[in-house]
Amino acid sequence: MSEQSAILDYPEQEYILPGNRLCAGCGVTIAYRFMLKALGKKTVICVPASCLTILHGIYPKTPVMATTVNNTFASTAAAASGFSAAFKATGREDWHVLAMAGDGGTFDMGIQALSGAAERGENIIYVCYDNEAYMNTGSQRSSATPAGALTSTTPIRPKEQFKKDFMKIMDAHWLPYMAGISSAYPADVYKKFLKARQIKGTRFFHLSAPCPTGWFYPTKDTVKIGRMMVESCIFPLYEIEEGRLSLTGKSLSIARSGGKKPVDEYVAIQGRFKKMTAEQVAQFQKHVDEQWEGLLARAGF
Amino acid sequence: MAKETGIKSWKELSPGTAILEPGSAAELKTGDWRSMHPVTDRDRCIKCGQCYIMCPDMVYAKDAEGYFEQNYYWCKGCGICARECPVGAIMMIEEGD
């Protein structure tokens, strides 16, 4: 609570104005607003086709106050690399390049450009906001969709495969900074972005952004669901600096003093999991527990 | 509607069809999407700012007395503010009542 109320002292300058065309109750803007506040006005944004293009506006209007480039689906990191090179060549290295793509644009299509940029160590900040399907085009299955979820391309039998562990893929690129953030914890988002802007090289963020439209829950529960994901350790908050993993915020307090919640309530509240059997829920719980144990071991608990 | 959305003929488009005026979407009225609107009970409000922090559409602004007031021109009526208010000071009221 005290950390959250410190937000009121953050810079008042807003870089996204009201009037965006995202669905009511979208989880992306809550975090996006604080990211842009942390980065400041010297920021260039690259977005592919995604829900963010909806936020960035239907031509000729935009609610965003920063320079933005709309690029093709697979080339977000490539476009950002170009900006980073241009800023280096023109001596404007105090500018930040923010590449922000959805889970489809990162986990599936954008992975080769991102992997290339990360390997070259381009000076960019890459954010994957993860709403666990291709929500912009009507919630088609992506490789970020968790097992047991109904999507418009898996409407009868829910998806069977587990969600891809993208953080491990990015971790294998030896990045200087990467973090898991959630839109339910904007103070944590802001703090991690302040840290990331001081670091040079490719910085990667995995943002959990609940989506009322595709996950089938009431719009008012966006923040509640984001919080449930962190409390049940489905989406832990942590950062990896030069290979050293440390848990942050709520996840750190769960690691220290317990209080990890089961996934049952999280599954029950969402319409996309309505066809999950008790066996599948148990399997999901087991998968989450294994991931969490791995993180705990790596964080030194 | 055409004036509000800013639709123009192709002859007036800027080079590269870039949008040259930042933040111009503030004219778009997203408030007519909603079926419920939030109303703050000022007697119970503790001015903590949770509504201002969590609102995905940034419709809350601080007024002279320190209360956070919503702007119904943009409020989409998602109800996150009412759900997240720690003292339950925000009620969702149906439109038209």
Coordinates of C-alpha atoms in Angstrom, one line a residue:
Chain A
M1 CA 0.0 0.0 0.0
S2 CA 2.7 2.4 1.0
E3 CA 4.6 1.6 -2.2
Q4 CA 1.5 2.0 -4.3
S5 CA 0.7 5.4 -2.7
A6 CA 4.3 6.6 -3.6
I7 CA 3.0 6.6 -7.2
L8 CA 1.2 9.8 -6.4
D9 CA 4.6 11.5 -6.2
Y10 CA 5.7 10.3 -9.7
P11 CA 6.0 12.8 -12.5
E12 CA 2.6 14.2 -13.5
Q13 CA 3.4 14.4 -17.2
E14 CA 1.3 11.8 -18.9
Y15 CA 2.5 10.2 -22.2
I16 CA -0.8 8.5 -23.0
L17 CA -3.8 10.7 -23.0
P18 CA -7.4 9.4 -22.5
G19 CA -9.4 8.6 -25.6
N20 CA -7.7 5.3 -26.6
R21 CA -9.8 2.6 -28.3
L22 CA -8.8 -0.3 -26.2
C23 CA -11.5 -2.5 -24.6
A24 CA -12.9 -1.3 -21.3
G25 CA -10.8 -2.8 -18.4
C26 CA -7.7 -3.6 -20.5
G27 CA -4.7 -4.4 -18.4
V28 CA -2.1 -3.1 -20.8
T29 CA -2.6 0.7 -20.3
I30 CA -2.2 0.5 -16.5
A31 CA 1.4 -0.7 -16.9
Y32 CA 2.2 1.2 -20.2
R33 CA 1.4 4.5 -18.6
F34 CA 4.0 4.0 -15.8
M35 CA 6.6 2.6 -18.2
L36 CA 6.4 5.8 -20.3
K37 CA 6.5 7.9 -17.2
A38 CA 9.7 6.2 -16.1
L39 CA 11.4 6.5 -19.5
G40 CA 10.5 10.2 -20.0
K41 CA 10.0 12.2 -23.1
K42 CA 13.1 11.1 -25.0
T43 CA 11.6 7.8 -26.0
V44 CA 10.8 6.3 -29.4
I45 CA 8.4 3.4 -29.5
C46 CA 8.2 0.6 -32.0
V47 CA 5.0 -1.4 -32.1
P48 CA 3.9 -4.2 -34.5
A49 CA 0.3 -5.3 -35.2
S50 CA -1.1 -5.9 -31.8
C51 CA -3.6 -4.5 -29.3
L52 CA -1.1 -1.6 -28.9
T53 CA -1.8 -0.4 -32.4
I54 CA -5.4 0.0 -31.2
L55 CA -4.1 2.0 -28.3
H56 CA -1.9 4.0 -30.6
G57 CA -4.9 5.0 -32.5
I58 CA -7.1 4.8 -35.5
Y59 CA -5.7 7.1 -38.1
P60 CA -5.5 10.1 -37.9
K61 CA -5.8 10.3 -34.1
T62 CA -3.4 9.0 -31.5
P63 CA -3.5 9.3 -27.7
V64 CA 0.3 8.8 -27.4
M65 CA 2.7 11.7 -26.9
A66 CA 5.8 9.9 -27.9
T67 CA 7.2 9.2 -31.4
T68 CA 5.9 5.9 -32.6
V69 CA 6.6 3.6 -35.5
N70 CA 4.2 0.9 -36.7
N71 CA 6.2 -1.9 -38.1
T72 CA 5.4 -5.3 -39.5
F73 CA 4.5 -8.2 -37.2
A74 CA 7.9 -10.0 -37.2
S75 CA 10.2 -7.0 -37.2
T76 CA 9.7 -5.1 -33.9
A77 CA 13.2 -5.8 -32.6
A78 CA 14.7 -5.2 -36.0
A79 CA 13.0 -1.7 -36.3
A80 CA 14.1 -0.9 -32.8
S81 CA 17.7 -2.0 -33.7
G82 CA 17.6 0.5 -36.5
F83 CA 16.6 3.3 -34.2
S84 CA 19.3 2.4 -31.8
A85 CA 21.9 2.5 -34.6
A86 CA 20.5 5.8 -35.8
F87 CA 20.7 7.4 -32.4
K88 CA 24.3 6.1 -32.0
A89 CA 25.3 7.5 -35.4
T90 CA 23.8 10.9 -34.7
G91 CA 25.1 11.1 -31.1
R92 CA 21.7 11.1 -29.4
E93 CA 22.4 8.2 -27.1
D94 CA 20.4 9.7 -24.3
W95 CA 17.2 8.6 -26.2
H96 CA 15.5 5.4 -25.3
V97 CA 14.2 2.9 -27.8
L98 CA 11.2 1.0 -26.5
A99 CA 10.0 -2.0 -28.6
M100 CA 6.7 -3.3 -27.4
A101 CA 4.9 -6.3 -28.8
G102 CA 2.3 -8.8 -27.8
D103 CA 2.8 -12.4 -27.0
G104 CA 2.1 -13.4 -30.6
G105 CA 4.5 -10.8 -31.9
T106 CA 7.2 -12.0 -29.5
F107 CA 6.7 -15.7 -28.7
D108 CA 5.7 -16.7 -32.2
M109 CA 6.5 -14.3 -35.0
G110 CA 8.9 -11.8 -33.5
I111 CA 11.3 -14.3 -32.0
Q112 CA 13.9 -14.4 -34.7
A113 CA 14.3 -10.6 -34.9
L114 CA 14.3 -10.4 -31.1
S115 CA 16.8 -13.2 -30.7
G116 CA 19.1 -11.5 -33.3
A117 CA 18.9 -8.1 -31.6
A118 CA 19.5 -9.7 -28.2
E119 CA 22.5 -11.6 -29.4
R120 CA 24.0 -8.4 -31.0
G121 CA 23.3 -6.6 -27.7
E122 CA 21.4 -3.7 -29.4
N123 CA 20.6 -0.9 -27.0
I124 CA 16.9 -1.3 -26.8
I125 CA 14.2 -2.1 -24.2
Y126 CA 11.9 -4.8 -25.4
V127 CA 8.6 -5.4 -23.6
C128 CA 6.4 -8.4 -24.3
Y129 CA 3.0 -7.7 -23.0
D130 CA 1.4 -11.1 -22.5
N131 CA -2.3 -11.5 -22.7
E132 CA -1.9 -15.2 -23.6
A133 CA -3.5 -15.3 -27.1
Y134 CA -3.8 -13.2 -30.3
M135 CA -6.3 -10.9 -28.6
N136 CA -6.3 -8.1 -31.2
T137 CA -7.7 -10.4 -33.9
G138 CA -10.2 -12.3 -31.8
S139 CA -8.2 -14.5 -29.3
Q140 CA -6.6 -17.1 -31.5
R141 CA -4.3 -19.6 -29.8
S142 CA -0.6 -18.5 -29.4
S143 CA 2.3 -20.3 -27.9
A144 CA 1.8 -18.2 -24.8
T145 CA -1.7 -19.6 -24.2
P146 CA -1.8 -21.8 -21.1
A147 CA -2.9 -25.4 -21.3
G148 CA -6.6 -25.8 -20.7
A149 CA -7.7 -22.4 -22.2
L150 CA -10.4 -22.1 -24.8
T151 CA -9.6 -19.8 -27.7
S152 CA -11.3 -19.2 -31.0
T153 CA -8.9 -21.7 -32.7
T154 CA -9.3 -24.3 -29.9
P155 CA -13.0 -23.8 -29.3
I156 CA -14.1 -27.4 -28.6
R157 CA -11.1 -29.0 -27.0
P158 CA -9.0 -26.7 -24.9
K159 CA -5.3 -26.2 -25.7
E160 CA -3.2 -29.1 -24.5
Q161 CA 0.3 -27.8 -24.6
F162 CA 1.9 -25.8 -21.7
K163 CA 2.8 -22.2 -22.2
K164 CA 6.2 -21.5 -23.6
D165 CA 8.7 -20.4 -21.0
F166 CA 9.9 -17.4 -22.8
M167 CA 12.0 -15.9 -20.0
K168 CA 14.2 -19.0 -20.2
I169 CA 14.8 -18.4 -23.9
M170 CA 15.7 -14.8 -23.3
D171 CA 17.9 -15.8 -20.3
A172 CA 19.9 -18.0 -22.7
H173 CA 20.9 -14.7 -24.5
W174 CA 22.9 -13.5 -21.4
L175 CA 21.0 -10.2 -21.3
P176 CA 22.2 -7.5 -18.8
Y177 CA 18.7 -7.0 -17.4
M178 CA 15.4 -8.8 -17.7
A179 CA 12.3 -8.8 -15.5
G180 CA 8.8 -10.2 -15.0
I181 CA 6.3 -7.4 -14.3
S182 CA 2.5 -7.4 -13.8
S183 CA 0.0 -4.6 -14.6
A184 CA -1.5 -5.2 -11.2
Y185 CA 1.7 -3.8 -9.6
P186 CA 2.4 -0.5 -11.3
A187 CA 4.8 0.6 -8.6
D188 CA 7.0 -2.4 -9.3
V189 CA 6.8 -1.7 -13.1
Y190 CA 7.9 1.9 -12.5
K191 CA 10.8 0.9 -10.3
K192 CA 12.1 -1.7 -12.7
F193 CA 11.9 0.7 -15.6
L194 CA 13.9 3.3 -13.7
K195 CA 16.5 0.7 -13.2
A196 CA 16.5 -0.5 -16.8
R197 CA 16.9 2.9 -18.2
Q198 CA 20.3 3.2 -16.5
I199 CA 21.6 0.0 -18.2
K200 CA 23.0 -0.3 -21.7
G201 CA 22.2 -3.2 -23.9
T202 CA 19.1 -5.3 -24.6
R203 CA 16.7 -5.2 -21.7
F204 CA 13.8 -7.6 -21.8
F205 CA 10.5 -7.3 -19.9
H206 CA 7.7 -9.8 -19.7
L207 CA 4.5 -8.1 -18.7
S208 CA 1.4 -9.9 -17.6
A209 CA -1.6 -8.1 -18.9
P210 CA -5.0 -9.7 -18.1
C211 CA -7.6 -9.4 -20.9
P212 CA -11.3 -9.3 -20.0
T213 CA -12.4 -9.9 -23.6
G214 CA -10.4 -13.0 -24.3
W215 CA -10.2 -14.5 -20.8
F216 CA -13.9 -14.1 -20.2
Y217 CA -14.2 -12.4 -16.9
P218 CA -15.9 -9.2 -15.8
T219 CA -14.0 -6.1 -16.7
K220 CA -13.8 -4.9 -13.1
D221 CA -11.6 -7.9 -12.2
T222 CA -8.5 -7.1 -14.4
V223 CA -6.4 -5.9 -11.4
K224 CA -7.7 -8.7 -9.2
I225 CA -6.7 -11.4 -11.7
G226 CA -3.3 -9.8 -12.2
R227 CA -2.8 -10.0 -8.5
M228 CA -4.0 -13.6 -8.3
M229 CA -1.5 -14.6 -11.0
V230 CA 1.3 -13.2 -8.8
E231 CA -0.1 -14.6 -5.5
S232 CA -0.5 -18.1 -6.9
C233 CA 3.0 -17.9 -8.5
I234 CA 1.7 -18.4 -12.0
F235 CA 3.4 -15.2 -12.9
P236 CA 6.1 -14.4 -10.4
L237 CA 7.7 -10.9 -10.2
Y238 CA 11.5 -11.1 -10.5
E239 CA 14.5 -9.6 -12.2
I240 CA 17.6 -11.1 -13.6
E241 CA 20.7 -8.9 -13.7
E242 CA 23.7 -10.3 -15.4
G243 CA 22.4 -13.8 -14.6
R244 CA 21.6 -13.2 -10.9
L245 CA 18.0 -13.8 -10.3
S246 CA 16.2 -12.0 -7.5
L247 CA 12.5 -12.0 -6.6
T248 CA 10.8 -8.7 -6.0
G249 CA 7.7 -7.3 -4.4
K250 CA 4.9 -9.7 -3.6
S251 CA 6.8 -12.7 -4.9
L252 CA 9.7 -12.0 -2.5
S253 CA 7.3 -11.8 0.4
I254 CA 5.7 -15.1 -0.6
A255 CA 9.2 -16.7 -0.8
R256 CA 10.1 -15.4 2.6
S257 CA 6.9 -15.9 4.6
G258 CA 4.7 -18.2 2.5
G259 CA 1.1 -17.4 1.6
K260 CA 1.2 -19.0 -1.9
K261 CA -2.3 -19.5 -3.1
P262 CA -3.6 -22.5 -5.1
V263 CA -4.5 -21.9 -8.8
D264 CA -8.2 -23.1 -8.3
E265 CA -9.7 -19.7 -7.7
Y266 CA -7.8 -18.2 -10.7
V267 CA -9.1 -21.0 -12.9
A268 CA -12.6 -20.8 -11.6
I269 CA -13.1 -17.0 -12.2
Q270 CA -12.2 -17.2 -15.9
G271 CA -14.6 -18.4 -18.7
R272 CA -11.7 -19.6 -20.9
F273 CA -10.9 -22.3 -18.4
K274 CA -14.5 -23.6 -18.1
K275 CA -13.8 -26.9 -19.8
M276 CA -10.8 -27.8 -17.6
T277 CA -11.2 -31.0 -15.8
A278 CA -10.1 -31.5 -12.1
E279 CA -7.2 -33.6 -13.5
Q280 CA -6.1 -30.8 -15.8
V281 CA -6.3 -28.3 -12.9
A282 CA -4.1 -30.6 -10.8
Q283 CA -1.6 -30.8 -13.7
F284 CA -1.6 -27.0 -14.0
Q285 CA -0.9 -26.7 -10.3
K286 CA 1.9 -29.2 -10.5
H287 CA 3.4 -27.3 -13.5
V288 CA 3.2 -24.0 -11.6
D289 CA 4.7 -25.5 -8.5
E290 CA 7.7 -26.9 -10.4
Q291 CA 8.4 -23.6 -12.1
W292 CA 8.2 -21.8 -8.8
E293 CA 10.5 -24.3 -7.0
G294 CA 13.0 -23.7 -9.8
L295 CA 12.8 -20.0 -9.3
L296 CA 13.2 -20.3 -5.6
A297 CA 16.2 -22.5 -5.9
R298 CA 17.8 -20.1 -8.3
A299 CA 17.0 -17.1 -6.1
G300 CA 18.7 -18.8 -3.2
F301 CA 15.7 -19.8 -1.0
Chain B
M1 CA -18.7 11.9 -36.0
A2 CA -16.5 12.6 -39.0
K3 CA -15.2 15.8 -37.3
E4 CA -14.5 13.9 -34.0
T5 CA -12.6 11.0 -35.6
G6 CA -10.8 13.5 -37.9
I7 CA -11.3 11.5 -41.1
K8 CA -10.0 13.5 -44.0
S9 CA -9.6 13.1 -47.8
W10 CA -6.5 11.6 -49.2
K11 CA -5.4 14.9 -50.6
E12 CA -5.0 16.3 -47.1
L13 CA -2.8 13.3 -45.8
S14 CA 0.6 14.2 -44.4
P15 CA 3.7 12.7 -46.1
G16 CA 4.1 9.0 -45.2
T17 CA 0.6 9.3 -43.6
A18 CA 2.3 10.2 -40.3
I19 CA 0.3 11.6 -37.5
L20 CA 1.9 14.9 -36.8
E21 CA -0.1 16.0 -33.8
P22 CA 0.6 13.9 -30.7
G23 CA -2.2 13.2 -28.2
S24 CA -5.0 14.2 -30.6
A25 CA -7.2 11.3 -29.6
A26 CA -8.3 13.2 -26.5
E27 CA -11.2 14.4 -28.6
L28 CA -12.5 10.9 -29.1
K29 CA -15.5 10.3 -26.8
T30 CA -15.1 6.8 -25.4
G31 CA -17.6 7.6 -22.6
D32 CA -20.6 6.5 -24.8
W33 CA -19.4 2.9 -24.6
R34 CA -20.3 2.4 -21.0
S35 CA -23.5 1.1 -19.3
M36 CA -22.4 1.8 -15.7
H37 CA -20.6 4.9 -14.4
P38 CA -18.6 5.3 -11.2
V39 CA -19.7 7.7 -8.5
T40 CA -17.4 8.6 -5.6
D41 CA -18.9 9.0 -2.1
R42 CA -16.7 11.9 -0.8
D43 CA -17.6 11.2 2.9
R44 CA -15.9 7.8 2.7
C45 CA -13.1 8.7 0.3
I46 CA -9.7 8.7 2.0
K47 CA -7.9 10.3 -1.0
C48 CA -5.5 7.4 -1.4
G49 CA -5.5 7.6 -5.2
Q50 CA -6.0 3.9 -6.0
C51 CA -8.6 4.8 -8.6
Y52 CA -6.2 7.3 -10.2
I53 CA -3.5 4.6 -10.3
M54 CA -5.5 1.7 -11.5
C55 CA -7.8 3.4 -14.0
P56 CA -6.8 2.0 -17.5
D57 CA -8.3 5.1 -19.2
M58 CA -6.7 7.8 -17.0
V59 CA -10.1 9.5 -16.4
Y60 CA -9.2 10.5 -12.8
A61 CA -7.7 13.8 -12.0
K62 CA -7.0 15.5 -8.7
D63 CA -9.3 18.5 -7.9
A64 CA -8.5 21.5 -5.7
E65 CA -9.6 19.7 -2.5
G66 CA -7.4 16.6 -3.1
Y67 CA -10.2 14.3 -4.2
F68 CA -9.9 12.3 -7.4
E69 CA -12.7 13.2 -9.8
Q70 CA -13.6 11.1 -12.9
N71 CA -14.2 12.6 -16.3
Y72 CA -17.2 10.9 -17.8
Y73 CA -16.3 12.0 -21.3
W74 CA -13.7 9.1 -21.5
C75 CA -14.8 6.7 -18.7
K76 CA -15.6 3.3 -20.3
G77 CA -17.3 2.1 -17.2
C78 CA -15.1 -1.0 -16.6
G79 CA -15.5 -0.8 -12.8
I80 CA -11.9 -1.4 -11.8
C81 CA -11.9 1.8 -9.7
A82 CA -14.9 0.6 -7.7
R83 CA -13.4 -2.9 -7.3
E84 CA -10.0 -1.6 -6.2
C85 CA -11.2 1.2 -3.8
P86 CA -9.9 0.1 -0.4
V87 CA -12.8 1.7 1.5
G88 CA -15.6 1.0 -1.0
A89 CA -16.3 4.6 -1.6
I90 CA -16.9 4.2 -5.4
M91 CA -20.3 2.8 -6.5
M92 CA -21.1 1.8 -10.1
I93 CA -24.5 3.3 -11.0
E94 CA -26.4 2.2 -14.1
E95 CA -26.6 4.8 -16.9
G96 CA -29.9 6.7 -17.2
D97 CA -30.8 6.4 -13.5

